[in-house]
Short mmCIF file of C-alpha atoms and ligand atoms in Angstrom, two decimals:
data_model
loop_
_atom_site.label_atom_id
_atom_site.label_comp_id
_atom_site.label_asym_id
_atom_site.label_seq_id
_atom_site.Cartn_x
_atom_site.Cartn_y
_atom_site.Cartn_z
CA UNK A 1 -191.49 162.93 63.76
CA UNK A 2 -188.16 161.84 62.56
CA UNK A 3 -185.20 163.68 64.01
CA UNK A 4 -182.54 165.25 61.82
CA UNK A 5 -179.78 162.75 61.47
CA UNK A 6 -176.29 163.85 63.07
CA UNK A 7 -172.90 163.15 61.57
CA UNK A 8 -171.91 159.58 62.19
CA UNK A 9 -168.39 160.70 63.37
CA UNK A 10 -170.15 162.51 66.29
CA UNK A 11 -171.69 159.44 67.48
CA UNK A 12 -169.72 157.69 70.01
CA UNK A 13 -170.21 154.26 68.47
CA UNK A 14 -170.54 155.22 64.76
CA UNK A 15 -167.26 157.09 64.24
CA UNK A 16 -165.61 155.35 61.37
CA UNK A 17 -162.16 156.23 62.65
CA UNK A 18 -162.74 154.81 65.90
CA UNK A 19 -163.67 151.48 64.32
CA UNK A 20 -160.88 151.78 61.71
CA UNK A 21 -158.59 151.75 64.60
CA UNK A 22 -160.04 148.84 66.24
CA UNK A 23 -160.74 146.83 63.37
CA UNK A 24 -157.58 144.44 63.42
CA UNK A 25 -158.39 143.46 67.13
CA UNK A 26 -162.23 143.12 66.75
CA UNK A 27 -162.22 139.21 66.17
CA UNK A 28 -160.01 138.69 69.10
CA UNK A 29 -162.91 139.52 71.51
CA UNK A 30 -166.22 140.95 70.53
CA UNK A 31 -166.15 139.08 67.19
CA UNK A 32 -166.17 135.80 68.92
CA UNK A 33 -169.38 136.37 70.68
CA UNK A 34 -171.10 138.11 67.80
CA UNK A 35 -170.23 135.19 65.84
CA UNK A 36 -172.17 132.89 68.17
CA UNK A 37 -175.07 135.36 68.35
CA UNK A 38 -175.04 135.34 64.25
CA UNK A 39 -175.32 131.60 64.11
CA UNK A 40 -178.50 131.78 66.49
CA UNK A 41 -179.85 134.57 64.24
CA UNK A 42 -179.37 132.53 61.16
CA UNK A 43 -181.42 129.51 62.79
CA UNK A 44 -184.18 131.98 63.87
CA UNK A 45 -184.33 133.40 60.21
CA UNK A 46 -184.61 129.67 58.86
CA UNK A 47 -187.58 129.19 61.06
CA UNK A 48 -189.41 131.90 59.25
CA UNK A 49 -188.55 131.44 55.56
CA UNK A 50 -188.17 132.32 52.62
CA UNK A 51 -185.06 130.00 52.37
CA UNK A 52 -181.60 131.49 52.23
CA UNK A 53 -180.78 128.79 49.73
CA UNK A 54 -183.46 129.71 47.18
CA UNK A 55 -181.84 130.51 43.83
CA UNK A 56 -182.83 134.22 44.00
CA UNK A 57 -181.95 134.75 47.59
CA UNK A 58 -179.66 137.81 48.25
CA UNK A 59 -178.61 139.02 51.50
CA UNK A 60 -177.25 142.41 52.87
CA UNK A 61 -175.48 142.92 56.00
CA UNK A 62 -175.80 146.35 57.69
CA UNK A 63 -172.88 147.35 60.11
CA UNK A 64 -171.07 144.01 58.97
CA UNK A 65 -167.96 144.82 60.84
CA UNK A 66 -165.22 142.01 60.19
CA UNK A 67 -167.92 139.61 58.67
CA UNK A 68 -169.05 137.70 61.78
CA UNK A 69 -172.28 136.86 60.00
CA UNK A 70 -171.19 137.17 56.38
CA UNK A 71 -168.89 134.42 56.60
CA UNK A 72 -171.20 132.18 58.45
CA UNK A 73 -173.82 132.91 55.68
CA UNK A 74 -171.18 132.29 52.89
CA UNK A 75 -170.27 128.90 54.40
CA UNK A 76 -173.82 127.71 55.04
CA UNK A 77 -175.26 128.89 51.78
CA UNK A 78 -172.83 128.19 48.72
CA UNK A 79 -175.08 130.15 46.25
CA UNK A 80 -175.95 133.17 48.31
CA UNK A 81 -174.54 136.64 47.26
CA UNK A 82 -173.93 138.72 50.31
CA UNK A 83 -173.29 142.41 50.26
CA UNK A 84 -171.56 143.61 53.55
CA UNK A 85 -171.82 147.11 54.38
CA UNK A 86 -170.32 149.25 57.16
CA UNK A 87 -169.39 152.87 57.78
CA UNK A 88 -165.87 151.91 58.72
CA UNK A 89 -163.53 151.08 55.57
CA UNK A 90 -161.06 149.40 57.98
CA UNK A 91 -163.87 146.98 59.39
CA UNK A 92 -164.53 145.87 55.74
CA UNK A 93 -161.00 145.57 54.92
CA UNK A 94 -160.75 142.58 57.37
CA UNK A 95 -163.47 141.05 55.41
CA UNK A 96 -161.55 141.53 52.07
CA UNK A 97 -158.24 140.31 53.41
CA UNK A 98 -159.65 137.39 55.55
CA UNK A 99 -158.45 133.88 54.66
CA UNK A 100 -162.42 133.20 54.25
CA UNK A 101 -162.79 135.82 51.73
CA UNK A 102 -164.99 134.96 48.77
CA UNK A 103 -166.18 136.83 45.72
CA UNK A 104 -169.67 136.01 46.79
CA UNK A 105 -169.22 138.53 49.74
CA UNK A 106 -168.72 142.01 48.25
CA UNK A 107 -168.31 145.07 50.39
CA UNK A 108 -169.62 148.57 50.29
CA UNK A 109 -169.03 151.64 52.67
CA UNK A 110 -172.43 152.92 53.85
CA UNK A 111 -174.24 154.40 56.82
CA UNK A 112 -176.83 152.04 58.00
CA UNK A 113 -179.29 155.00 58.64
CA UNK A 114 -179.49 155.62 54.80
CA UNK A 115 -178.28 152.16 53.34
CA UNK A 116 -179.72 152.57 49.61
CA UNK A 117 -177.23 153.38 47.10
CA UNK A 118 -174.57 151.72 45.00
CA UNK A 119 -175.14 147.99 45.07
CA UNK A 120 -177.67 148.32 47.72
CA UNK A 121 -180.72 148.84 45.58
CA UNK A 122 -184.24 149.30 46.72
CA UNK A 123 -186.23 146.12 46.77
CA UNK A 124 -183.20 143.96 45.80
CA UNK A 125 -182.82 141.86 48.71
CA UNK A 126 -184.71 138.70 50.14
CA UNK A 127 -182.84 139.23 53.56
CA UNK A 128 -181.52 142.14 55.66
CA UNK A 129 -179.15 141.27 58.28
CA UNK A 130 -177.67 143.36 61.17
CA UNK A 131 -175.86 142.07 64.08
CA UNK A 132 -174.55 144.07 67.10
CA UNK A 133 -174.50 147.28 65.20
CA UNK A 134 -177.94 149.14 65.44
CA UNK A 135 -177.23 150.04 68.96
CA UNK A 136 -174.54 152.34 67.52
CA UNK A 137 -177.19 154.66 66.31
CA UNK A 138 -178.65 157.44 68.65
CA UNK A 139 -182.41 156.54 68.13
CA UNK A 140 -183.12 153.94 65.66
CA UNK A 141 -186.84 154.17 66.28
CA UNK A 142 -187.12 157.98 65.98
CA UNK A 143 -184.76 157.98 62.97
CA UNK A 144 -186.93 155.72 61.13
CA UNK A 145 -184.24 153.49 60.46
CA UNK A 146 -186.22 150.33 59.99
CA UNK A 147 -188.44 151.68 57.62
CA UNK A 148 -185.25 152.41 55.42
CA UNK A 149 -184.20 148.77 55.95
CA UNK A 150 -187.52 147.63 54.80
CA UNK A 151 -186.98 149.47 51.55
CA UNK A 152 -184.17 147.24 50.85
CA UNK A 153 -186.49 144.27 50.89
CA UNK A 154 -188.51 142.32 48.42
CA UNK A 155 -192.28 141.82 49.47
CA UNK A 156 -192.22 138.74 52.03
CA UNK A 157 -188.36 139.50 52.68
CA UNK A 158 -186.94 138.96 56.03
CA UNK A 159 -185.27 141.32 58.36
CA UNK A 160 -183.04 139.86 61.00
CA UNK A 161 -181.30 141.78 63.97
CA UNK A 162 -179.23 141.01 66.74
CA UNK A 163 -178.19 143.20 69.66
CA UNK A 164 -176.29 142.90 72.71
CA UNK A 165 -178.46 142.80 75.92
CA UNK A 166 -177.38 145.55 78.31
CA UNK A 167 -178.97 144.76 81.55
CA UNK A 168 -177.31 144.36 84.97
CA UNK A 169 -176.00 140.85 84.19
CA UNK A 170 -173.97 142.12 81.13
CA UNK A 171 -170.71 140.89 82.42
CA UNK A 172 -168.28 143.02 80.39
CA UNK A 173 -169.96 146.22 82.04
CA UNK A 174 -170.75 144.58 85.31
CA UNK A 175 -167.06 144.03 85.82
CA UNK A 176 -166.03 147.52 84.83
CA UNK A 177 -168.82 149.09 87.24
CA UNK A 178 -167.67 146.84 90.00
CA UNK A 179 -164.00 147.58 89.56
CA UNK A 180 -164.57 151.38 89.07
CA UNK A 181 -166.92 151.76 91.88
CA UNK A 182 -164.61 149.65 94.24
CA UNK A 183 -161.86 152.11 93.55
CA UNK A 184 -164.04 155.27 93.41
CA UNK A 185 -167.35 154.80 95.44
CA UNK A 186 -168.90 157.85 94.22
CA UNK A 187 -168.47 157.21 90.40
CA UNK A 188 -171.44 157.04 88.47
CA UNK A 189 -171.25 154.76 85.48
CA UNK A 190 -172.94 156.64 82.60
CA UNK A 191 -175.89 154.90 80.86
CA UNK A 192 -174.57 152.47 78.10
CA UNK A 193 -177.11 153.92 75.67
CA UNK A 194 -179.16 156.96 75.48
CA UNK A 195 -182.42 157.05 77.37
CA UNK A 196 -185.39 155.12 75.29
CA UNK A 197 -182.84 153.15 73.33
CA UNK A 198 -182.89 149.52 72.71
CA UNK A 199 -181.28 147.91 75.75
CA UNK A 200 -183.22 144.64 75.32
CA UNK A 201 -185.04 142.15 73.18
CA UNK A 202 -188.49 143.73 73.81
CA UNK A 203 -187.47 147.14 72.57
CA UNK A 204 -186.32 145.42 69.27
CA UNK A 205 -189.24 143.42 69.06
CA UNK A 206 -191.62 146.30 69.41
CA UNK A 207 -189.40 148.39 67.05
CA UNK A 208 -189.88 145.75 64.39
CA UNK A 209 -193.66 145.60 64.92
CA UNK A 210 -193.96 149.54 64.93
CA UNK A 211 -192.12 149.59 61.60
CA UNK A 212 -194.86 147.34 60.10
CA UNK A 213 -192.92 144.01 60.04
CA UNK A 214 -195.20 140.89 60.43
CA UNK A 215 -194.58 137.35 62.01
CA UNK A 216 -192.19 138.99 64.45
CA UNK A 217 -190.11 136.25 66.35
CA UNK A 218 -187.66 137.08 69.01
CA UNK A 219 -185.33 135.09 71.47
CA UNK A 220 -182.55 135.67 73.87
CA UNK A 221 -179.24 133.69 73.74
CA UNK A 222 -176.47 133.33 76.09
CA UNK A 223 -173.07 133.66 74.21
CA UNK A 224 -170.79 134.69 76.89
CA UNK A 225 -167.76 136.83 76.72
CA UNK A 226 -165.39 134.00 77.87
CA UNK A 227 -162.08 135.38 76.90
CA UNK A 228 -160.08 134.39 79.81
CA UNK A 229 -158.51 136.84 82.04
CA UNK A 230 -155.70 137.96 79.50
CA UNK A 231 -157.98 138.22 76.82
CA UNK A 232 -160.55 140.33 78.60
CA UNK A 233 -157.67 142.75 80.12
CA UNK A 234 -156.44 143.14 76.48
CA UNK A 235 -159.80 143.92 75.19
CA UNK A 236 -160.64 146.36 77.91
CA UNK A 237 -157.52 148.15 78.25
CA UNK A 238 -155.61 147.89 74.80
CA UNK A 239 -157.82 146.96 72.03
CA UNK A 240 -159.11 150.36 71.28
CA UNK A 241 -162.71 149.16 71.15
CA UNK A 242 -165.00 152.15 71.28
CA UNK A 243 -167.00 150.85 74.30
CA UNK A 244 -164.40 150.32 77.06
CA UNK A 245 -162.77 153.55 75.72
CA UNK A 246 -165.86 155.50 76.47
CA UNK A 247 -166.03 154.08 80.05
CA UNK A 248 -162.27 154.81 80.75
CA UNK A 249 -162.81 158.43 79.66
CA UNK A 250 -165.95 158.78 82.01
CA UNK A 251 -163.66 157.88 85.08
CA UNK A 252 -161.67 160.71 86.63
CA UNK A 253 -159.77 158.61 89.17
CA UNK A 254 -156.81 156.26 89.19
CA UNK A 255 -157.33 153.74 86.42
CA UNK A 256 -154.20 151.58 87.40
CA UNK A 257 -156.13 150.65 90.64
CA UNK A 258 -159.30 149.91 88.50
CA UNK A 259 -157.26 147.71 86.37
CA UNK A 260 -155.85 145.52 89.36
CA UNK A 261 -159.45 145.47 91.00
CA UNK A 262 -160.56 144.03 87.57
CA UNK A 263 -157.97 141.44 87.57
CA UNK A 264 -159.12 140.45 91.16
CA UNK A 265 -162.78 140.29 90.31
CA UNK A 266 -161.86 138.08 87.12
CA UNK A 267 -159.96 135.72 89.24
CA UNK A 268 -162.37 135.53 92.04
CA UNK A 269 -165.90 136.12 90.61
CA UNK A 270 -165.58 135.14 86.94
CA UNK A 271 -163.50 131.92 86.95
CA UNK A 272 -160.38 133.82 85.82
CA UNK A 273 -162.26 135.22 82.96
CA UNK A 274 -163.45 132.00 81.54
CA UNK A 275 -167.18 132.68 82.53
CA UNK A 276 -168.39 136.07 81.66
CA UNK A 277 -172.04 136.46 81.02
CA UNK A 278 -173.27 138.10 78.01
CA UNK A 279 -176.73 137.88 76.38
CA UNK A 280 -177.80 138.51 72.70
CA UNK A 281 -181.31 139.76 71.84
CA UNK A 282 -182.27 138.41 68.29
CA UNK A 283 -185.38 139.22 66.32
CA UNK A 284 -186.74 138.39 62.92
CA UNK A 285 -189.94 139.75 60.98
CA UNK A 286 -191.27 139.83 57.53
CA UNK A 287 -191.99 142.61 55.10
CA UNK A 288 -195.79 142.36 54.35
CA UNK A 289 -196.90 142.41 50.76
CA UNK A 290 -198.01 145.91 49.56
CA UNK A 291 -196.11 147.54 52.40
C1 LIG B 301 -170.04 145.88 67.54
S1 LIG B 301 -169.71 145.92 65.59
C2 LIG B 301 -170.53 144.66 65.06
C3 LIG B 301 -169.85 144.14 63.78
C4 LIG B 301 -170.57 142.74 63.10
N1 LIG B 301 -171.91 143.15 62.63
C5 LIG B 301 -170.70 141.71 64.14
O1 LIG B 301 -171.74 141.26 64.53
O2 LIG B 301 -169.77 141.45 64.77
C6 LIG B 301 -170.39 147.35 65.10
C7 LIG B 301 -170.38 147.81 63.76
O3 LIG B 301 -171.14 148.68 63.39
C8 LIG B 301 -170.43 149.53 62.56
N2 LIG B 301 -171.22 150.98 62.53
C9 LIG B 301 -171.50 151.97 63.40
N3 LIG B 301 -172.20 152.78 63.19
C10 LIG B 301 -172.57 152.54 61.86
C11 LIG B 301 -173.40 153.20 61.03
N4 LIG B 301 -174.00 154.38 61.15
N5 LIG B 301 -173.57 152.71 59.74
C12 LIG B 301 -172.95 151.37 59.43
N6 LIG B 301 -172.24 150.80 60.28
C13 LIG B 301 -171.95 151.28 61.51
C14 LIG B 301 -169.17 149.75 63.22
O4 LIG B 301 -168.17 150.34 62.26
C15 LIG B 301 -168.84 148.32 63.56
O5 LIG B 301 -168.12 147.64 62.39
#
């Protein structure tokens, strides 16, 4: 049974104010990796069809952020209209004020749990995209989110989703965990997502199949978080990204010492921050006719 949605601002990663505050810095760090993931996702979509260059193709991007995916789509498909939606007006502002802005990318504030409304009409899209955003939700499967996304699609339309893979090799979080426990051995790093959430590609793949999508294809890609030491330290300590902020708030010890330990790890283990592993999981599926 679907659970009652809770207000977005009460979810740690769906609070529009938090993302508004971070918006101007997003492309300095996470946006670089999400762009690489988006590029792989577009290739996976192309392997499934229908074509994004078809004259009637129309795409929507849910949780579009600063447009990592939308700008790639616009560059690759010169006729494709793209509706970029997000819960954070500040993130969408970055799309509108980007030097890459084009009238073919329009924006609309929307909660991806209930995306239909305004220009996001039921059955209007050949492609529904979402990259690195669905994990912000508490329980995408339980809340019936993919069924809502399917309603946006025409029959045979394609859904394409990217997620961060939060396993033990996820560099940004491994660095935090190692630094924090070196300073405070009793520190317990809270789980990155609630139990039962989509931490990896197999959960994403089975979520799509359970929601009734056909021809599901999934893959994992290494995109890295290779920001260099200075870039990583800025992202973690200064950028206001909700994820590192949440980690910092969970730690009751001396964060200055964690900061120093993090620098040491970046130097000694992560090639001065030039090689920080980060995987993305990508999956696509088709809405069956009559579904
Ligand atoms: C990690 S960013 C990903 C942005 C972009 N898709 C990318 O790949 O770079 C997560 C985005 O999801 C948005 N978001 C979080 N919860 C949301 C919700 N309930 N509805 C719509 N967008 C949401 C945030 O505002 C943020 O822009």
